[in-house]
Structures are given as C-alpha cells and as structure tokens.
Coordinates of N, CA and C in Angstrom, one line a residue:
X1 N -0.6 -21.2 4.5 CA -0.2 -19.8 4.1 C -0.3 -19.6 2.6
X2 N -0.1 -20.6 1.8 CA -0.2 -20.5 0.4 C -1.6 -20.1 0.0
X3 N -2.6 -20.6 0.6 CA -4.0 -20.2 0.3 C -4.2 -18.8 0.6
X4 N -3.8 -18.3 1.8 CA -4.0 -16.9 2.1 C -3.3 -16.0 1.1
X5 N -2.0 -16.3 0.8 CA -1.3 -15.5 -0.2 C -2.0 -15.5 -1.6
X6 N -2.5 -16.7 -2.0 CA -3.1 -16.8 -3.3 C -4.4 -15.9 -3.3
X7 N -5.2 -16.0 -2.2 CA -6.4 -15.2 -2.2 C -6.1 -13.7 -2.1
X8 N -5.0 -13.3 -1.4 CA -4.6 -11.9 -1.4 C -4.2 -11.4 -2.7
X9 N -3.5 -12.2 -3.5 CA -3.0 -11.8 -4.8 C -4.3 -11.7 -5.7
X10 N -5.2 -12.7 -5.6 CA -6.4 -12.7 -6.4 C -7.2 -11.4 -6.2
X11 N -7.4 -11.0 -4.9 CA -8.1 -9.8 -4.6 C -7.4 -8.6 -5.1
X12 N -6.1 -8.6 -5.1 CA -5.4 -7.4 -5.6 C -5.5 -7.3 -7.1
X13 N -5.5 -8.4 -7.8 CA -5.6 -8.4 -9.2 C -6.9 -8.0 -9.7
X14 N -8.0 -8.2 -8.9 CA -9.3 -7.8 -9.3 C -9.4 -6.3 -9.5
X15 N -8.6 -5.6 -8.8 CA -8.6 -4.1 -8.9 C -8.2 -3.7 -10.4
X16 N -7.4 -4.5 -11.0 CA -7.0 -4.2 -12.4 C -8.2 -4.3 -13.3
X17 N -9.1 -5.2 -13.0 CA -10.3 -5.4 -13.9 C -11.5 -4.6 -13.4
X18 N -11.4 -4.1 -12.2 CA -12.6 -3.4 -11.6 C -12.9 -2.1 -12.4
X19 N -11.9 -1.3 -12.7 CA -12.2 -0.1 -13.4 C -12.8 -0.3 -14.8
X20 N -12.3 -1.2 -15.5 CA -12.8 -1.5 -16.8 C -14.3 -2.0 -16.8
X21 N -14.6 -2.7 -15.7 CA -16.0 -3.3 -15.6 C -17.0 -2.2 -15.3
X22 N -16.6 -1.2 -14.5 CA -17.5 -0.1 -14.1 C -17.3 1.2 -14.9
X23 N -16.4 1.2 -15.9 CA -16.1 2.4 -16.7 C -17.4 3.0 -17.2
X24 N -18.3 2.3 -17.9 CA -19.5 3.0 -18.4 C -20.3 3.8 -17.3
X25 N -20.4 3.2 -16.1 CA -21.1 3.8 -15.0 C -20.3 5.0 -14.5
X26 N -19.0 5.0 -14.4 CA -18.2 6.1 -14.0 C -18.3 7.2 -15.0
X27 N -18.2 6.9 -16.3 CA -18.3 8.0 -17.3 C -19.6 8.7 -17.2
X28 N -20.7 7.9 -17.0 CA -22.1 8.5 -16.9 C -22.2 9.3 -15.6
X29 N -21.8 8.8 -14.5 CA -22.0 9.4 -13.2 C -21.2 10.7 -13.1
X30 N -20.0 10.7 -13.6 CA -19.1 11.8 -13.4 C -19.0 12.7 -14.7
X31 N -19.8 12.4 -15.7 CA -19.9 13.1 -17.0 C -18.5 13.3 -17.6
X32 N -17.7 12.2 -17.7 CA -16.4 12.2 -18.2 C -16.3 12.0 -19.7
X33 N -15.3 12.6 -20.3 CA -15.1 12.3 -21.7 C -14.2 11.0 -21.7
X34 N -14.0 10.5 -22.9 CA -13.1 9.3 -23.0 C -11.7 9.7 -22.6
X35 N -11.3 10.9 -22.9 CA -9.9 11.3 -22.6 C -9.8 11.3 -21.0
X36 N -10.8 11.9 -20.3 CA -10.7 12.0 -18.9 C -10.7 10.6 -18.2
X37 N -11.5 9.7 -18.8 CA -11.6 8.4 -18.3 C -10.2 7.7 -18.5
X38 N -9.6 7.9 -19.6 CA -8.3 7.4 -19.9 C -7.2 8.0 -19.0
X39 N -7.3 9.2 -18.6 CA -6.4 9.9 -17.7 C -6.4 9.2 -16.3
X40 N -7.7 9.0 -15.9 CA -7.8 8.3 -14.6 C -7.2 6.9 -14.6
X41 N -7.4 6.2 -15.6 CA -6.8 4.8 -15.7 C -5.3 4.9 -15.9
X42 N -4.8 5.9 -16.6 CA -3.4 6.1 -16.7 C -2.7 6.5 -15.4
X43 N -3.4 7.3 -14.6 CA -2.9 7.6 -13.3 C -2.8 6.4 -12.4
X44 N -3.7 5.5 -12.5 CA -3.7 4.2 -11.8 C -2.4 3.4 -12.2
X45 N -2.2 3.3 -13.5 CA -1.1 2.6 -14.1 C 0.2 3.2 -13.7
X46 N 0.3 4.6 -13.7 CA 1.5 5.3 -13.3 C 1.8 5.0 -11.8
X47 N 0.8 5.0 -11.0 CA 1.0 4.7 -9.6 C 1.5 3.3 -9.4
X48 N 1.1 2.4 -10.2 CA 1.6 1.0 -10.1 C 3.1 1.0 -10.5
X49 N 3.4 1.7 -11.6 CA 4.8 1.7 -12.0 C 5.7 2.3 -11.0
X50 N 5.2 3.3 -10.3 CA 6.0 4.0 -9.3 C 6.2 3.1 -8.0
X51 N 5.1 2.3 -7.7 CA 5.2 1.5 -6.5 C 5.9 0.2 -6.7
X52 N 5.9 -0.4 -7.9 CA 6.5 -1.7 -8.1 C 8.0 -1.8 -7.8
X53 N 8.7 -0.8 -8.0 CA 10.2 -0.9 -7.8 C 10.5 -0.9 -6.3
X54 N 9.9 0.0 -5.4 CA 10.1 -0.2 -4.0 C 9.5 -1.4 -3.4
X55 N 8.4 -1.9 -4.0 CA 7.8 -3.1 -3.5 C 8.8 -4.3 -3.8
X56 N 9.4 -4.3 -4.9 CA 10.4 -5.4 -5.2 C 11.6 -5.3 -4.2
X57 N 12.1 -4.2 -3.9 CA 13.2 -4.0 -2.9 C 12.7 -4.5 -1.6
X58 N 11.5 -4.2 -1.1 CA 11.0 -4.6 0.2 C 10.9 -6.1 0.2
X59 N 10.4 -6.7 -0.9 CA 10.2 -8.2 -0.9 C 11.6 -8.9 -0.8
X60 N 12.6 -8.3 -1.4 CA 13.9 -8.9 -1.3 C 14.5 -8.8 0.1
X61 N 14.2 -7.7 0.7 CA 14.7 -7.4 2.0 C 14.0 -8.0 3.2
X62 N 12.6 -8.0 3.1 CA 11.8 -8.5 4.2 C 11.0 -9.7 3.7
X63 N 10.2 -10.2 4.6 CA 9.4 -11.4 4.4 C 8.3 -11.1 3.3
X64 N 8.2 -11.9 2.2 CA 7.2 -11.6 1.2 C 5.8 -11.7 1.8
X65 N 5.6 -12.5 2.8 CA 4.2 -12.6 3.3 C 3.7 -11.3 3.9
X66 N 4.6 -10.6 4.6 CA 4.2 -9.3 5.1 C 4.0 -8.3 4.0
X67 N 4.8 -8.3 3.0 CA 4.7 -7.3 1.9 C 3.4 -7.6 1.1
X68 N 3.1 -8.9 0.9 CA 1.8 -9.2 0.3 C 0.6 -8.8 1.1
X69 N 0.7 -9.1 2.4 CA -0.4 -8.7 3.3 C -0.6 -7.2 3.3
X70 N 0.5 -6.4 3.4 CA 0.4 -5.0 3.4 C -0.1 -4.4 2.1
X71 N 0.4 -5.0 1.0 CA 0.0 -4.5 -0.3 C -1.5 -4.9 -0.6
X72 N -1.9 -6.0 -0.3 CA -3.3 -6.4 -0.5 C -4.2 -5.6 0.4
X73 N -3.8 -5.3 1.6 CA -4.7 -4.4 2.5 C -4.7 -3.0 1.9
X74 N -3.6 -2.5 1.5 CA -3.6 -1.1 1.0 C -4.4 -1.0 -0.3
X75 N -4.3 -2.0 -1.2 CA -5.1 -2.1 -2.4 C -6.6 -2.1 -2.1
X76 N -7.0 -2.9 -1.1 CA -8.4 -3.0 -0.7 C -8.9 -1.7 -0.2
X77 N -8.1 -1.1 0.7 CA -8.6 0.2 1.3 C -8.7 1.3 0.2
X78 N -7.7 1.3 -0.7 CA -7.8 2.3 -1.8 C -9.0 2.0 -2.7
X79 N -9.3 0.8 -2.9 CA -10.5 0.5 -3.7 C -11.8 0.9 -3.0
X80 N -11.9 0.7 -1.7 CA -13.0 1.2 -0.9 C -13.1 2.7 -0.9
X81 N -11.9 3.3 -0.7 CA -11.9 4.8 -0.7 C -12.4 5.4 -2.1
X82 N -12.0 4.7 -3.2 CA -12.5 5.2 -4.5 C -14.0 5.1 -4.6
X83 N -14.6 4.0 -4.1 CA -16.0 3.9 -4.1 C -16.7 4.8 -3.2
X84 N -16.2 5.0 -2.0 CA -16.8 5.9 -1.0 C -16.8 7.4 -1.5
X85 N -15.6 7.8 -2.1 CA -15.5 9.2 -2.5 C -16.3 9.5 -3.7
X86 N -16.8 8.5 -4.4 CA -17.5 8.7 -5.7 C -18.8 9.5 -5.4
X87 N -19.1 10.5 -6.2 CA -20.3 11.3 -6.0 C -21.5 10.4 -6.2
X88 N -22.5 10.4 -5.3 CA -23.7 9.6 -5.5 C -23.5 8.2 -5.2
X89 N -22.5 7.8 -4.4 CA -22.3 6.4 -4.0 C -23.5 5.8 -3.3
X90 N -24.0 6.6 -2.3 CA -25.1 6.1 -1.5 C -26.4 6.5 -2.1
X91 N -26.5 7.6 -2.7 CA -27.7 8.1 -3.3 C -27.4 9.1 -4.4
X92 N -28.3 9.2 -5.3 CA -28.1 10.1 -6.5 C -28.2 11.6 -6.0
X93 N -27.3 12.5 -6.4 CA -27.4 13.9 -6.1 C -28.7 14.5 -6.7
X94 N -29.2 15.4 -6.0 CA -30.5 16.0 -6.6 C -30.1 17.1 -7.6

C-alpha cells in the first residue's frame, strides 16, 4: 500500500511542475500576457489553498488511503481536462 500511496502522491505533485514546464507553449497558443499567465497559475494556487483545509479534516476523520486515492484521481482528471479543453490540443486551429 505504501508503494501505491507514494506513486499517487508523486503523480499529484507533478501537477505543480506541469504548468511551469509548458508555460511557454501555453502563452504562445493562447496569446497570453505574462499577467494573464500569472493569473491562471494564481487561480491554481488559490484552489489549492481552498481545498487543503477540508482535505485535512477529511484525512483526520476518514482513512488517509481513500482521501489520497480520491485526491490523486481528481487531480489527474483535472489535469486531463485542462489538456483536452485547450484550444488546438488535437490540431492547430485554422
């Protein structure tokens, strides 16, 4: 179980570095200014700050393994949604 939890946490942490790695591509694809790119990243951080307090309460109340599994799954789905909803994900717009 420790291996599964470790992999789940690793995959969740990768989301933190994902945006920074693809930032130049996102700025070019969406024609963003530096301020707009910062607002997107700030919104991600704000969502984290809002979610971390209830997550801590749930971990104290329920099994941490379920909370980690649900959190990692939600993070993965959100990351996929971000990629799928991006304009030109499958092909460049004409």
